[in-house]
Structures are given as structure tokens and as C-alpha cells.
PDB file of N, CA and C and ligand atoms in Angstrom:
ATOM      1  N   MET A1470     118.458  74.109  63.048  1.00  0.00           N
ATOM      2  CA  MET A1470     118.239  73.008  62.614  1.00  0.00           C
ATOM      3  C   MET A1470     117.891  72.219  63.956  1.00  0.00           C
ATOM      4  N   THR A1471     116.717  71.455  63.877  1.00  0.00           N
ATOM      5  CA  THR A1471     116.672  70.656  64.811  1.00  0.00           C
ATOM      6  C   THR A1471     116.811  69.248  64.623  1.00  0.00           C
ATOM      7  N   THR A1472     117.198  68.612  65.494  1.00  0.00           N
ATOM      8  CA  THR A1472     117.692  67.132  65.410  1.00  0.00           C
ATOM      9  C   THR A1472     116.368  66.730  65.917  1.00  0.00           C
ATOM     10  N   ASP A1473     116.308  65.255  65.640  1.00  0.00           N
ATOM     11  CA  ASP A1473     115.096  64.005  66.045  1.00  0.00           C
ATOM     12  C   ASP A1473     114.790  64.160  67.080  1.00  0.00           C
ATOM     13  N   THR A1474     115.779  64.236  68.045  1.00  0.00           N
ATOM     14  CA  THR A1474     115.888  63.811  69.277  1.00  0.00           C
ATOM     15  C   THR A1474     115.141  65.193  70.366  1.00  0.00           C
ATOM     16  N   GLU A1475     115.789  66.146  69.759  1.00  0.00           N
ATOM     17  CA  GLU A1475     114.984  67.351  70.178  1.00  0.00           C
ATOM     18  C   GLU A1475     113.614  67.798  69.406  1.00  0.00           C
ATOM     19  N   GLU A1476     113.366  66.988  68.262  1.00  0.00           N
ATOM     20  CA  GLU A1476     111.991  67.240  67.889  1.00  0.00           C
ATOM     21  C   GLU A1476     111.234  66.434  68.685  1.00  0.00           C
ATOM     22  N   SER A1477     111.789  65.097  69.400  1.00  0.00           N
ATOM     23  CA  SER A1477     110.920  63.851  69.961  1.00  0.00           C
ATOM     24  C   SER A1477     110.503  64.662  71.579  1.00  0.00           C
ATOM     25  N   ARG A1478     111.669  65.742  71.799  1.00  0.00           N
ATOM     26  CA  ARG A1478     111.779  65.763  73.013  1.00  0.00           C
ATOM     27  C   ARG A1478     110.490  66.964  73.437  1.00  0.00           C
ATOM     28  N   LYS A1479     110.553  68.000  72.430  1.00  0.00           N
ATOM     29  CA  LYS A1479     109.338  68.831  72.299  1.00  0.00           C
ATOM     30  C   LYS A1479     108.079  68.414  71.867  1.00  0.00           C
ATOM     31  N   GLU A1480     108.149  67.323  71.492  1.00  0.00           N
ATOM     32  CA  GLU A1480     106.600  66.762  71.102  1.00  0.00           C
ATOM     33  C   GLU A1480     105.863  66.459  72.518  1.00  0.00           C
ATOM     34  N   LEU A1481     107.098  65.622  73.135  1.00  0.00           N
ATOM     35  CA  LEU A1481     106.877  64.819  74.753  1.00  0.00           C
ATOM     36  C   LEU A1481     106.580  65.595  75.722  1.00  0.00           C
ATOM     37  N   LYS A1482     107.241  67.109  75.717  1.00  0.00           N
ATOM     38  CA  LYS A1482     107.270  68.055  76.312  1.00  0.00           C
ATOM     39  C   LYS A1482     105.650  68.721  76.140  1.00  0.00           C
ATOM     40  N   GLU A1483     105.334  69.120  74.811  1.00  0.00           N
ATOM     41  CA  GLU A1483     104.107  69.667  74.369  1.00  0.00           C
ATOM     42  C   GLU A1483     102.548  68.462  74.847  1.00  0.00           C
ATOM     43  N   LEU A1484     102.880  67.447  74.547  1.00  0.00           N
ATOM     44  CA  LEU A1484     101.925  66.561  74.692  1.00  0.00           C
ATOM     45  C   LEU A1484     101.814  66.628  76.231  1.00  0.00           C
ATOM     46  N   SER A1485     102.848  65.972  77.303  1.00  0.00           N
ATOM     47  CA  SER A1485     102.896  66.232  78.659  1.00  0.00           C
ATOM     48  C   SER A1485     101.508  67.674  78.983  1.00  0.00           C
ATOM     49  N   GLU A1486     102.071  68.894  78.431  1.00  0.00           N
ATOM     50  CA  GLU A1486     101.867  70.058  78.999  1.00  0.00           C
ATOM     51  C   GLU A1486      99.990  69.767  78.842  1.00  0.00           C
ATOM     52  N   LYS A1487      99.776  69.565  77.487  1.00  0.00           N
ATOM     53  CA  LYS A1487      98.552  69.059  77.155  1.00  0.00           C
ATOM     54  C   LYS A1487      97.576  68.180  77.698  1.00  0.00           C
ATOM     55  N   ILE A1488      98.354  67.120  78.310  1.00  0.00           N
ATOM     56  CA  ILE A1488      97.250  65.934  78.879  1.00  0.00           C
ATOM     57  C   ILE A1488      97.062  66.725  80.364  1.00  0.00           C
ATOM     58  N   HIS A1489      98.476  67.376  80.861  1.00  0.00           N
ATOM     59  CA  HIS A1489      98.423  68.225  82.357  1.00  0.00           C
ATOM     60  C   HIS A1489      96.837  68.794  82.466  1.00  0.00           C
ATOM     61  N   LEU A1490      96.660  69.984  81.260  1.00  0.00           N
ATOM     62  CA  LEU A1490      95.834  70.647  81.302  1.00  0.00           C
ATOM     63  C   LEU A1490      94.431  70.056  81.465  1.00  0.00           C
ATOM     64  N   TRP A1491      94.413  68.657  80.590  1.00  0.00           N
ATOM     65  CA  TRP A1491      93.097  68.203  80.489  1.00  0.00           C
ATOM     66  C   TRP A1491      93.053  67.531  82.048  1.00  0.00           C
ATOM     67  N   ALA A1492      94.001  66.854  82.747  1.00  0.00           N
ATOM     68  CA  ALA A1492      93.867  66.506  83.719  1.00  0.00           C
ATOM     69  C   ALA A1492      93.547  67.355  85.206  1.00  0.00           C
ATOM     70  N   GLU A1493      93.805  68.420  85.051  1.00  0.00           N
ATOM     71  CA  GLU A1493      93.841  69.178  85.544  1.00  0.00           C
ATOM     72  C   GLU A1493      91.678  70.073  85.747  1.00  0.00           C
ATOM     73  N   GLY A1494      91.832  69.631  84.337  1.00  0.00           N
ATOM     74  CA  GLY A1494      90.356  69.942  84.262  1.00  0.00           C
ATOM     75  C   GLY A1494      89.177  68.983  84.757  1.00  0.00           C
ATOM     76  N   TYR A1495      89.955  67.789  84.266  1.00  0.00           N
ATOM     77  CA  TYR A1495      88.966  66.510  84.605  1.00  0.00           C
ATOM     78  C   TYR A1495      88.706  66.371  86.183  1.00  0.00           C
ATOM     79  N   ALA A1496      89.878  66.328  87.030  1.00  0.00           N
ATOM     80  CA  ALA A1496      90.227  66.321  88.309  1.00  0.00           C
ATOM     81  C   ALA A1496      89.085  67.716  89.055  1.00  0.00           C
ATOM     82  N   GLY A1497      88.946  68.706  88.363  1.00  0.00           N
ATOM     83  CA  GLY A1497      88.460  69.571  88.982  1.00  0.00           C
ATOM     84  C   GLY A1497      86.808  69.430  89.107  1.00  0.00           C
ATOM     85  N   GLU A1498      86.788  68.911  88.008  1.00  0.00           N
ATOM     86  CA  GLU A1498      84.820  68.532  87.450  1.00  0.00           C
ATOM     87  C   GLU A1498      84.466  67.525  88.517  1.00  0.00           C
ATOM     88  N   ASN A1499      85.518  66.641  88.844  1.00  0.00           N
ATOM     89  CA  ASN A1499      85.121  65.779  89.982  1.00  0.00           C
ATOM     90  C   ASN A1499      85.606  65.697  91.399  1.00  0.00           C
ATOM     91  N   GLY A1500      86.070  67.071  91.648  1.00  0.00           N
ATOM     92  CA  GLY A1500      86.430  67.094  93.159  1.00  0.00           C
ATOM     93  C   GLY A1500      87.818  66.753  93.888  1.00  0.00           C
ATOM     94  N   TRP A1501      88.007  66.530  92.605  1.00  0.00           N
ATOM     95  CA  TRP A1501      89.827  65.530  93.015  1.00  0.00           C
ATOM     96  C   TRP A1501      91.154  66.450  92.568  1.00  0.00           C
ATOM     97  N   LYS A1502      92.429  66.275  92.933  1.00  0.00           N
ATOM     98  CA  LYS A1502      93.155  67.008  92.643  1.00  0.00           C
ATOM     99  C   LYS A1502      94.337  66.316  92.027  1.00  0.00           C
ATOM    100  N   LEU A1503      95.200  66.908  91.547  1.00  0.00           N
ATOM    101  CA  LEU A1503      96.486  65.963  90.745  1.00  0.00           C
ATOM    102  C   LEU A1503      97.332  66.013  92.010  1.00  0.00           C
ATOM    103  N   ASN A1504      98.208  65.037  91.914  1.00  0.00           N
ATOM    104  CA  ASN A1504      99.192  64.575  92.657  1.00  0.00           C
ATOM    105  C   ASN A1504      99.960  65.885  93.208  1.00  0.00           C
ATOM    106  N   GLY A1505     100.576  66.439  94.217  1.00  0.00           N
ATOM    107  CA  GLY A1505     101.013  67.544  94.312  1.00  0.00           C
ATOM    108  C   GLY A1505     102.207  67.438  94.436  1.00  0.00           C
ATOM    109  N   ASP A1506     103.340  66.436  94.503  1.00  0.00           N
ATOM    110  CA  ASP A1506     104.633  66.382  94.133  1.00  0.00           C
ATOM    111  C   ASP A1506     104.900  66.205  92.719  1.00  0.00           C
ATOM    112  N   GLU A1507     105.252  67.201  92.131  1.00  0.00           N
ATOM    113  CA  GLU A1507     105.741  67.752  90.900  1.00  0.00           C
ATOM    114  C   GLU A1507     106.607  66.900  90.237  1.00  0.00           C
ATOM    115  N   ARG A1508     107.566  66.068  90.852  1.00  0.00           N
ATOM    116  CA  ARG A1508     108.220  65.170  90.402  1.00  0.00           C
ATOM    117  C   ARG A1508     107.153  63.707  90.005  1.00  0.00           C
ATOM    118  N   GLN A1509     106.796  63.345  90.994  1.00  0.00           N
ATOM    119  CA  GLN A1509     105.689  62.113  90.487  1.00  0.00           C
ATOM    120  C   GLN A1509     104.704  62.358  89.333  1.00  0.00           C
ATOM    121  N   LEU A1510     104.188  63.846  89.772  1.00  0.00           N
ATOM    122  CA  LEU A1510     103.112  64.364  88.734  1.00  0.00           C
ATOM    123  C   LEU A1510     103.449  64.096  87.343  1.00  0.00           C
ATOM    124  N   GLY A1511     104.924  64.543  87.445  1.00  0.00           N
ATOM    125  CA  GLY A1511     105.714  65.023  86.099  1.00  0.00           C
ATOM    126  C   GLY A1511     106.247  63.585  85.128  1.00  0.00           C
ATOM    127  N   ALA A1512     106.228  62.571  86.178  1.00  0.00           N
ATOM    128  CA  ALA A1512     106.805  61.064  85.827  1.00  0.00           C
ATOM    129  C   ALA A1512     105.376  60.566  84.925  1.00  0.00           C
ATOM    130  N   VAL A1513     103.983  60.626  85.527  1.00  0.00           N
ATOM    131  CA  VAL A1513     103.095  60.010  85.140  1.00  0.00           C
ATOM    132  C   VAL A1513     102.722  60.775  83.774  1.00  0.00           C
ATOM    133  N   LEU A1514     102.685  61.884  83.706  1.00  0.00           N
ATOM    134  CA  LEU A1514     102.460  62.940  82.721  1.00  0.00           C
ATOM    135  C   LEU A1514     103.178  62.513  81.552  1.00  0.00           C
ATOM    136  N   LYS A1515     104.595  62.179  81.789  1.00  0.00           N
ATOM    137  CA  LYS A1515     105.513  61.803  80.841  1.00  0.00           C
ATOM    138  C   LYS A1515     105.252  60.397  80.207  1.00  0.00           C
ATOM    139  N   GLY A1516     104.405  59.395  80.973  1.00  0.00           N
ATOM    140  CA  GLY A1516     104.478  58.060  80.878  1.00  0.00           C
ATOM    141  C   GLY A1516     103.375  58.016  79.843  1.00  0.00           C
ATOM    142  N   LEU A1517     102.207  59.019  80.095  1.00  0.00           N
ATOM    143  CA  LEU A1517     100.938  58.878  79.481  1.00  0.00           C
ATOM    144  C   LEU A1517     101.281  59.454  78.015  1.00  0.00           C
ATOM    145  N   ALA A1518     101.881  60.846  78.057  1.00  0.00           N
ATOM    146  CA  ALA A1518     102.564  61.340  76.853  1.00  0.00           C
ATOM    147  C   ALA A1518     103.147  60.076  76.126  1.00  0.00           C
ATOM    148  N   ARG A1519     104.424  59.347  76.598  1.00  0.00           N
ATOM    149  CA  ARG A1519     105.253  58.561  75.742  1.00  0.00           C
ATOM    150  C   ARG A1519     104.420  57.375  75.246  1.00  0.00           C
ATOM    151  N   ASN A1520     103.283  57.215  76.168  1.00  0.00           N
ATOM    152  CA  ASN A1520     101.927  56.020  75.597  1.00  0.00           C
ATOM    153  C   ASN A1520     101.426  56.362  74.129  1.00  0.00           C
ATOM    154  N   THR A1521     100.997  57.612  74.717  1.00  0.00           N
ATOM    155  CA  THR A1521     100.222  58.139  73.277  1.00  0.00           C
ATOM    156  C   THR A1521     101.033  58.227  71.933  1.00  0.00           C
ATOM    157  N   ILE A1522     102.199  58.926  72.137  1.00  0.00           N
ATOM    158  CA  ILE A1522     103.139  59.058  70.947  1.00  0.00           C
ATOM    159  C   ILE A1522     103.556  57.595  70.517  1.00  0.00           C
ATOM    160  N   LYS A1523     103.915  56.822  71.244  1.00  0.00           N
ATOM    161  CA  LYS A1523     104.329  54.750  70.813  1.00  0.00           C
ATOM    162  C   LYS A1523     103.005  54.084  70.467  1.00  0.00           C
ATOM    163  N   TYR A1524     101.395  54.302  71.057  1.00  0.00           N
ATOM    164  CA  TYR A1524     100.688  53.329  71.069  1.00  0.00           C
ATOM    165  C   TYR A1524      99.462  53.983  70.212  1.00  0.00           C
ATOM    166  N   GLY A1525      99.268  55.495  70.234  1.00  0.00           N
ATOM    167  CA  GLY A1525      98.282  56.427  70.035  1.00  0.00           C
ATOM    168  C   GLY A1525      96.829  56.269  70.977  1.00  0.00           C
ATOM    169  N   GLU A1526      97.204  55.658  71.921  1.00  0.00           N
ATOM    170  CA  GLU A1526      96.116  55.885  73.283  1.00  0.00           C
ATOM    171  C   GLU A1526      96.688  56.452  74.378  1.00  0.00           C
ATOM    172  N   GLN A1527      96.008  56.946  75.009  1.00  0.00           N
ATOM    173  CA  GLN A1527      96.700  57.533  76.622  1.00  0.00           C
ATOM    174  C   GLN A1527      97.071  56.206  77.379  1.00  0.00           C
ATOM    175  N   TYR A1528      97.589  55.288  77.207  1.00  0.00           N
ATOM    176  CA  TYR A1528      97.387  53.932  77.996  1.00  0.00           C
ATOM    177  C   TYR A1528      98.029  54.283  79.269  1.00  0.00           C
ATOM    178  N   CYS A1529      97.536  53.985  80.259  1.00  0.00           N
ATOM    179  CA  CYS A1529      98.477  54.023  81.908  1.00  0.00           C
ATOM    180  C   CYS A1529      99.639  53.402  81.746  1.00  0.00           C
ATOM    181  N   PRO A1530     100.581  54.603  82.685  1.00  0.00           N
ATOM    182  CA  PRO A1530     102.207  54.041  82.532  1.00  0.00           C
ATOM    183  C   PRO A1530     102.202  53.354  83.302  1.00  0.00           C
ATOM    184  N   CYS A1531     101.097  52.794  84.540  1.00  0.00           N
ATOM    185  CA  CYS A1531     101.349  51.984  85.792  1.00  0.00           C
ATOM    186  C   CYS A1531     100.896  50.824  85.662  1.00  0.00           C
ATOM    187  N   ARG A1532     100.137  50.675  84.355  1.00  0.00           N
ATOM    188  CA  ARG A1532      99.534  48.951  84.054  1.00  0.00           C
ATOM    189  C   ARG A1532     100.170  48.398  83.002  1.00  0.00           C
ATOM    190  N   ILE A1533     100.041  47.221  82.858  1.00  0.00           N
ATOM    191  CA  ILE A1533     100.648  46.138  81.669  1.00  0.00           C
ATOM    192  C   ILE A1533      99.763  46.206  80.711  1.00  0.00           C
ATOM    193  N   ARG A1534     100.004  46.424  79.376  1.00  0.00           N
ATOM    194  CA  ARG A1534      98.802  46.072  78.301  1.00  0.00           C
ATOM    195  C   ARG A1534      98.816  45.040  77.734  1.00  0.00           C
ATOM    196  N   SER A1535      97.976  44.252  77.618  1.00  0.00           N
ATOM    197  CA  SER A1535      97.925  43.221  77.265  1.00  0.00           C
ATOM    198  C   SER A1535      98.152  42.874  75.440  1.00  0.00           C
ATOM    199  N   GLY A1536      98.103  44.077  74.549  1.00  0.00           N
ATOM    200  CA  GLY A1536      98.099  43.962  73.573  1.00  0.00           C
ATOM    201  C   GLY A1536      96.888  43.759  72.868  1.00  0.00           C
ATOM    202  N   ASP A1537      95.688  43.210  73.551  1.00  0.00           N
ATOM    203  CA  ASP A1537      94.483  43.057  73.246  1.00  0.00           C
ATOM    204  C   ASP A1537      93.662  44.562  73.049  1.00  0.00           C
ATOM    205  N   PRO A1538      93.731  45.512  72.069  1.00  0.00           N
ATOM    206  CA  PRO A1538      93.048  46.716  71.965  1.00  0.00           C
ATOM    207  C   PRO A1538      91.844  46.784  72.631  1.00  0.00           C
ATOM    208  N   GLU A1539      90.901  45.670  72.555  1.00  0.00           N
ATOM    209  CA  GLU A1539      89.352  45.380  73.166  1.00  0.00           C
ATOM    210  C   GLU A1539      89.874  45.676  74.421  1.00  0.00           C
ATOM    211  N   LYS A1540      90.828  44.979  75.360  1.00  0.00           N
ATOM    212  CA  LYS A1540      90.942  44.596  76.562  1.00  0.00           C
ATOM    213  C   LYS A1540      91.657  45.978  77.157  1.00  0.00           C
ATOM    214  N   ASP A1541      92.473  46.394  76.359  1.00  0.00           N
ATOM    215  CA  ASP A1541      93.440  47.513  76.827  1.00  0.00           C
ATOM    216  C   ASP A1541      92.712  49.006  76.638  1.00  0.00           C
ATOM    217  N   ALA A1542      91.552  48.797  75.952  1.00  0.00           N
ATOM    218  CA  ALA A1542      90.621  50.006  76.334  1.00  0.00           C
ATOM    219  C   ALA A1542      90.364  50.261  77.378  1.00  0.00           C
ATOM    220  N   GLU A1543      90.218  49.627  78.680  1.00  0.00           N
ATOM    221  CA  GLU A1543      89.978  49.396  79.954  1.00  0.00           C
ATOM    222  C   GLU A1543      91.115  50.500  80.771  1.00  0.00           C
ATOM    223  N   ILE A1544      92.422  50.653  80.268  1.00  0.00           N
ATOM    224  CA  ILE A1544      93.321  51.295  80.948  1.00  0.00           C
ATOM    225  C   ILE A1544      93.812  52.529  79.713  1.00  0.00           C
ATOM    226  N   ILE A1545      92.685  53.314  79.225  1.00  0.00           N
ATOM    227  CA  ILE A1545      93.203  53.962  78.589  1.00  0.00           C
ATOM    228  C   ILE A1545      92.813  55.322  79.922  1.00  0.00           C
ATOM    229  N   CYS A1546      93.677  56.477  80.290  1.00  0.00           N
ATOM    230  CA  CYS A1546      93.521  57.345  81.028  1.00  0.00           C
ATOM    231  C   CYS A1546      92.549  58.199  80.654  1.00  0.00           C
ATOM    232  N   PRO A1547      91.164  58.571  81.867  1.00  0.00           N
ATOM    233  CA  PRO A1547      90.864  57.452  82.797  1.00  0.00           C
ATOM    234  C   PRO A1547      90.535  56.356  83.079  1.00  0.00           C
ATOM    235  N   CYS A1548      90.772  55.547  83.207  1.00  0.00           N
ATOM    236  CA  CYS A1548      91.332  53.909  83.190  1.00  0.00           C
ATOM    237  C   CYS A1548      89.760  53.823  84.000  1.00  0.00           C
ATOM    238  N   ILE A1549      89.030  52.413  83.707  1.00  0.00           N
ATOM    239  CA  ILE A1549      87.812  52.069  84.264  1.00  0.00           C
ATOM    240  C   ILE A1549      87.862  51.986  85.784  1.00  0.00           C
ATOM    241  N   TYR A1550      89.261  51.751  86.487  1.00  0.00           N
ATOM    242  CA  TYR A1550      89.450  51.602  87.933  1.00  0.00           C
ATOM    243  C   TYR A1550      89.528  52.689  88.712  1.00  0.00           C
ATOM    244  N   HIS A1551      89.771  53.782  88.079  1.00  0.00           N
ATOM    245  CA  HIS A1551      90.005  55.079  88.824  1.00  0.00           C
ATOM    246  C   HIS A1551      89.252  55.588  89.777  1.00  0.00           C
ATOM    247  N   GLU A1552      87.672  55.942  89.564  1.00  0.00           N
ATOM    248  CA  GLU A1552      86.845  56.049  90.305  1.00  0.00           C
ATOM    249  C   GLU A1552      86.657  55.099  91.279  1.00  0.00           C
ATOM    250  N   ASP A1553      86.862  54.313  91.651  1.00  0.00           N
ATOM    251  CA  ASP A1553      86.787  53.293  92.802  1.00  0.00           C
ATOM    252  C   ASP A1553      87.903  53.330  93.780  1.00  0.00           C
ATOM    253  N   GLU A1554      88.989  53.342  93.007  1.00  0.00           N
ATOM    254  CA  GLU A1554      90.452  53.143  93.577  1.00  0.00           C
ATOM    255  C   GLU A1554      90.148  54.791  94.129  1.00  0.00           C
ATOM    256  N   ILE A1555      89.846  56.221  93.529  1.00  0.00           N
ATOM    257  CA  ILE A1555      90.094  57.107  94.334  1.00  0.00           C
ATOM    258  C   ILE A1555      89.467  57.054  95.655  1.00  0.00           C
ATOM    259  N   LYS A1556      88.044  56.532  95.667  1.00  0.00           N
ATOM    260  CA  LYS A1556      86.917  56.353  96.666  1.00  0.00           C
ATOM    261  C   LYS A1556      87.305  55.829  97.937  1.00  0.00           C
ATOM    262  N   ASN A1557      88.217  54.324  97.543  1.00  0.00           N
ATOM    263  CA  ASN A1557      88.707  53.451  98.522  1.00  0.00           C
ATOM    264  C   ASN A1557      89.763  53.801  98.983  1.00  0.00           C
ATOM    265  N   ASP A1558      90.661  53.961  98.032  1.00  0.00           N
ATOM    266  CA  ASP A1558      92.490  54.437  98.531  1.00  0.00           C
ATOM    267  C   ASP A1558      92.901  55.535  98.641  1.00  0.00           C
ATOM    268  N   GLY A1559      91.836  56.764  97.909  1.00  0.00           N
ATOM    269  CA  GLY A1559      92.261  57.667  98.311  1.00  0.00           C
ATOM    270  C   GLY A1559      93.361  58.361  97.161  1.00  0.00           C
ATOM    271  N   ASN A1560      93.489  57.355  96.042  1.00  0.00           N
ATOM    272  CA  ASN A1560      94.011  57.743  94.717  1.00  0.00           C
ATOM    273  C   ASN A1560      94.028  56.707  93.898  1.00  0.00           C
ATOM    274  N   CYS A1561      94.382  57.194  92.637  1.00  0.00           N
ATOM    275  CA  CYS A1561      94.007  56.258  91.584  1.00  0.00           C
ATOM    276  C   CYS A1561      95.868  55.457  91.702  1.00  0.00           C
ATOM    277  N   HIS A1562      95.873  54.091  91.178  1.00  0.00           N
ATOM    278  CA  HIS A1562      96.652  53.340  91.114  1.00  0.00           C
ATOM    279  C   HIS A1562      98.338  54.021  90.840  1.00  0.00           C
ATOM    280  N   CYS A1563      97.871  55.341  90.195  1.00  0.00           N
ATOM    281  CA  CYS A1563      99.136  55.750  89.603  1.00  0.00           C
ATOM    282  C   CYS A1563      99.560  56.933  90.433  1.00  0.00           C
ATOM    283  N   GLN A1564      98.720  57.178  91.481  1.00  0.00           N
ATOM    284  CA  GLN A1564      99.162  58.384  92.119  1.00  0.00           C
ATOM    285  C   GLN A1564      98.642  59.596  91.775  1.00  0.00           C
ATOM    286  N   PHE A1565      98.285  59.463  90.256  1.00  0.00           N
ATOM    287  CA  PHE A1565      97.562  60.916  89.870  1.00  0.00           C
ATOM    288  C   PHE A1565      96.432  61.530  89.827  1.00  0.00           C
ATOM    289  N   PHE A1566      95.596  61.144  90.123  1.00  0.00           N
ATOM    290  CA  PHE A1566      94.342  61.816  90.812  1.00  0.00           C
ATOM    291  C   PHE A1566      94.259  61.118  92.135  1.00  0.00           C
ATOM    292  N   PHE A1567      93.882  62.387  92.944  1.00  0.00           N
ATOM    293  CA  PHE A1567      93.668  62.389  94.114  1.00  0.00           C
ATOM    294  C   PHE A1567      92.517  62.651  94.989  1.00  0.00           C
ATOM    295  N   LYS A1568      91.929  62.342  95.974  1.00  0.00           N
ATOM    296  CA  LYS A1568      90.685  62.498  96.608  1.00  0.00           C
ATOM    297  C   LYS A1568      90.690  63.953  97.594  1.00  0.00           C
TER     298      LYS A1568
HETATM  299  S1  SF4 B2227      95.452  54.656  87.188  1.00  0.00           S
HETATM  300 FE1  SF4 B2227      95.208  56.810  87.156  1.00  0.00          FE
HETATM  301  S2  SF4 B2227      96.894  57.111  85.836  1.00  0.00           S
HETATM  302 FE2  SF4 B2227      96.698  55.196  85.578  1.00  0.00          FE
HETATM  303  S3  SF4 B2227      94.967  55.323  83.858  1.00  0.00           S
HETATM  304 FE3  SF4 B2227      94.010  55.003  85.535  1.00  0.00          FE
HETATM  305  S4  SF4 B2227      93.384  57.215  86.285  1.00  0.00           S
HETATM  306 FE4  SF4 B2227      95.088  57.464  84.861  1.00  0.00          FE
END
């Protein structure tokens, strides 16, 4: 028998892995890389997975949601800012995608 906590941990882990696979593909298509620091990368992945479970959308874990779904659509990963940030700063605000 599994407990709720085990279930939710499993769900979070599986979703994080799914997002990781998507992000690797997306980064590759654009000639980018994911953060090479496993700990930082894991924190972003977990944050994205948590938001997906909690809010139903893959909201950026490094930005504040306004609560207005139309406005917050801008910060569903990959957010509307990431291309400019990667181009200008070398990485997105969350340090998820790198040039
Ligand atoms: S800042 Fe990075 S992690 Fe956050 S939504 Fe934009 S692309 Fe995704």
C-alpha cells in the first residue's frame, strides 16, 4: 500500500522527468543547453512540475503569477521572455535554458 505522500512524490518525480525530456528536446532544437548544475536544474524541474500539478499549467517557478489566466499565459514555460533573455543574458531568468 502506498501513502498519499508517496503517491504525490511519485507523481512529482514522474512529471519532472517528463518535463526534463521535453526541455532537452526543446533546448536542442534551439541550439541551447539546460543548466549543467544538476541541483539547480532539478529545482527548476521540480518547480515546473509542482506548478503543473497545482495550477494545471507549467508556470515559471521564478516568476509571480498574477492570478489572471490570460496574463499568466505569458509565464507558462517556455515564457514569452526566454528568447530575449537567452540572447541578451545567456540564459533565461530561471537559469533553465542556456545559450
Ligand atoms: S524563465 Fe525559463 S524556466 Fe521560467 S518560464 Fe521562462 S523559459 Fe521557463
